[in-house]
Short mmCIF file of C-alpha atoms in Angstrom, two decimals:
data_model
loop_
_atom_site.label_atom_id
_atom_site.label_comp_id
_atom_site.label_asym_id
_atom_site.label_seq_id
_atom_site.Cartn_x
_atom_site.Cartn_y
_atom_site.Cartn_z
CA UNK N 1 0.00 0.00 0.00
CA UNK N 2 1.05 3.56 -0.63
CA UNK N 3 1.64 5.87 2.26
CA UNK N 4 -0.07 9.26 1.97
CA UNK N 5 2.31 11.92 0.71
CA UNK N 6 0.33 14.70 2.37
CA UNK N 7 -1.20 15.06 5.76
CA UNK N 8 -4.18 17.27 6.58
CA UNK N 9 -3.49 20.69 8.00
CA UNK N 10 -3.95 21.03 11.72
CA UNK N 11 -6.65 23.62 12.46
CA UNK N 12 -5.38 26.57 14.42
CA UNK N 13 -6.69 27.07 17.94
CA UNK N 14 -7.88 30.55 16.99
CA UNK N 15 -10.39 29.01 14.60
CA UNK N 16 -12.26 27.44 17.48
CA UNK N 17 -12.08 23.88 16.22
CA UNK N 18 -14.05 21.24 18.08
CA UNK N 19 -14.66 17.51 17.95
CA UNK N 20 -17.89 15.90 16.78
CA UNK N 21 -18.93 12.26 16.58
CA UNK N 22 -19.86 10.98 13.13
CA UNK N 23 -21.00 7.41 13.48
CA UNK N 24 -18.38 5.81 15.68
CA UNK N 25 -15.62 8.20 14.64
CA UNK N 26 -14.74 11.57 16.05
CA UNK N 27 -13.83 14.36 13.65
CA UNK N 28 -12.37 17.81 14.17
CA UNK N 29 -14.46 20.59 12.72
CA UNK N 30 -14.86 24.34 12.81
CA UNK N 31 -17.08 25.47 15.66
CA UNK N 32 -19.38 27.33 13.26
CA UNK N 33 -20.52 23.95 11.94
CA UNK N 34 -20.95 22.08 15.23
CA UNK N 35 -24.42 20.70 15.75
CA UNK N 36 -26.87 22.06 13.20
CA UNK N 37 -25.30 25.52 12.92
CA UNK N 38 -24.85 25.62 9.15
CA UNK N 39 -24.58 28.65 6.88
CA UNK N 40 -27.82 29.72 5.24
CA UNK N 41 -28.33 29.51 1.48
CA UNK N 42 -27.64 33.20 0.87
CA UNK N 43 -24.34 32.93 2.75
CA UNK N 44 -23.35 29.91 0.65
CA UNK N 45 -24.34 31.67 -2.58
CA UNK N 46 -22.23 34.66 -1.56
CA UNK N 47 -19.12 32.54 -1.02
CA UNK N 48 -16.45 33.25 -3.65
CA UNK N 49 -15.45 29.61 -4.13
CA UNK N 50 -19.08 28.54 -4.46
CA UNK N 51 -19.71 31.31 -7.00
CA UNK N 52 -16.71 30.22 -9.07
CA UNK N 53 -17.90 26.59 -9.12
CA UNK N 54 -21.39 27.70 -10.08
CA UNK N 55 -20.02 29.89 -12.88
CA UNK N 56 -17.94 26.98 -14.14
CA UNK N 57 -21.05 24.78 -14.16
CA UNK N 58 -23.27 27.45 -15.75
CA UNK N 59 -25.50 27.85 -12.68
CA UNK N 60 -26.82 31.26 -11.66
CA UNK N 61 -27.72 32.05 -8.02
CA UNK N 62 -31.24 32.94 -9.18
CA UNK N 63 -31.62 29.42 -10.57
CA UNK N 64 -30.77 27.90 -7.20
CA UNK N 65 -33.16 30.22 -5.37
CA UNK N 66 -35.94 29.44 -7.87
CA UNK N 67 -35.37 25.70 -7.40
CA UNK N 68 -35.53 26.03 -3.62
CA UNK N 69 -38.73 28.11 -3.86
CA UNK N 70 -40.26 25.52 -6.19
CA UNK N 71 -39.37 22.66 -3.84
CA UNK N 72 -40.88 24.56 -0.91
CA UNK N 73 -44.11 25.07 -2.88
CA UNK N 74 -44.22 21.39 -3.82
CA UNK N 75 -43.79 20.26 -0.22
CA UNK N 76 -46.48 22.63 1.14
#
């Protein structure tokens, strides 16, 4: 077997990393994502990396918002 050439970066203490259980494993994660504290859709759509991926894939933010609105209407 090959040994990994890279190792993951250790999160800095200033980031407020914590440990969560996923199944029977514990994982380190940023405190902003502990529990159910996730960014909202508008925050995700405003993220530069997300916008670049969407542009690459030909997806406009308005398309995502329209899809979410449609799904909400369908589930009501």
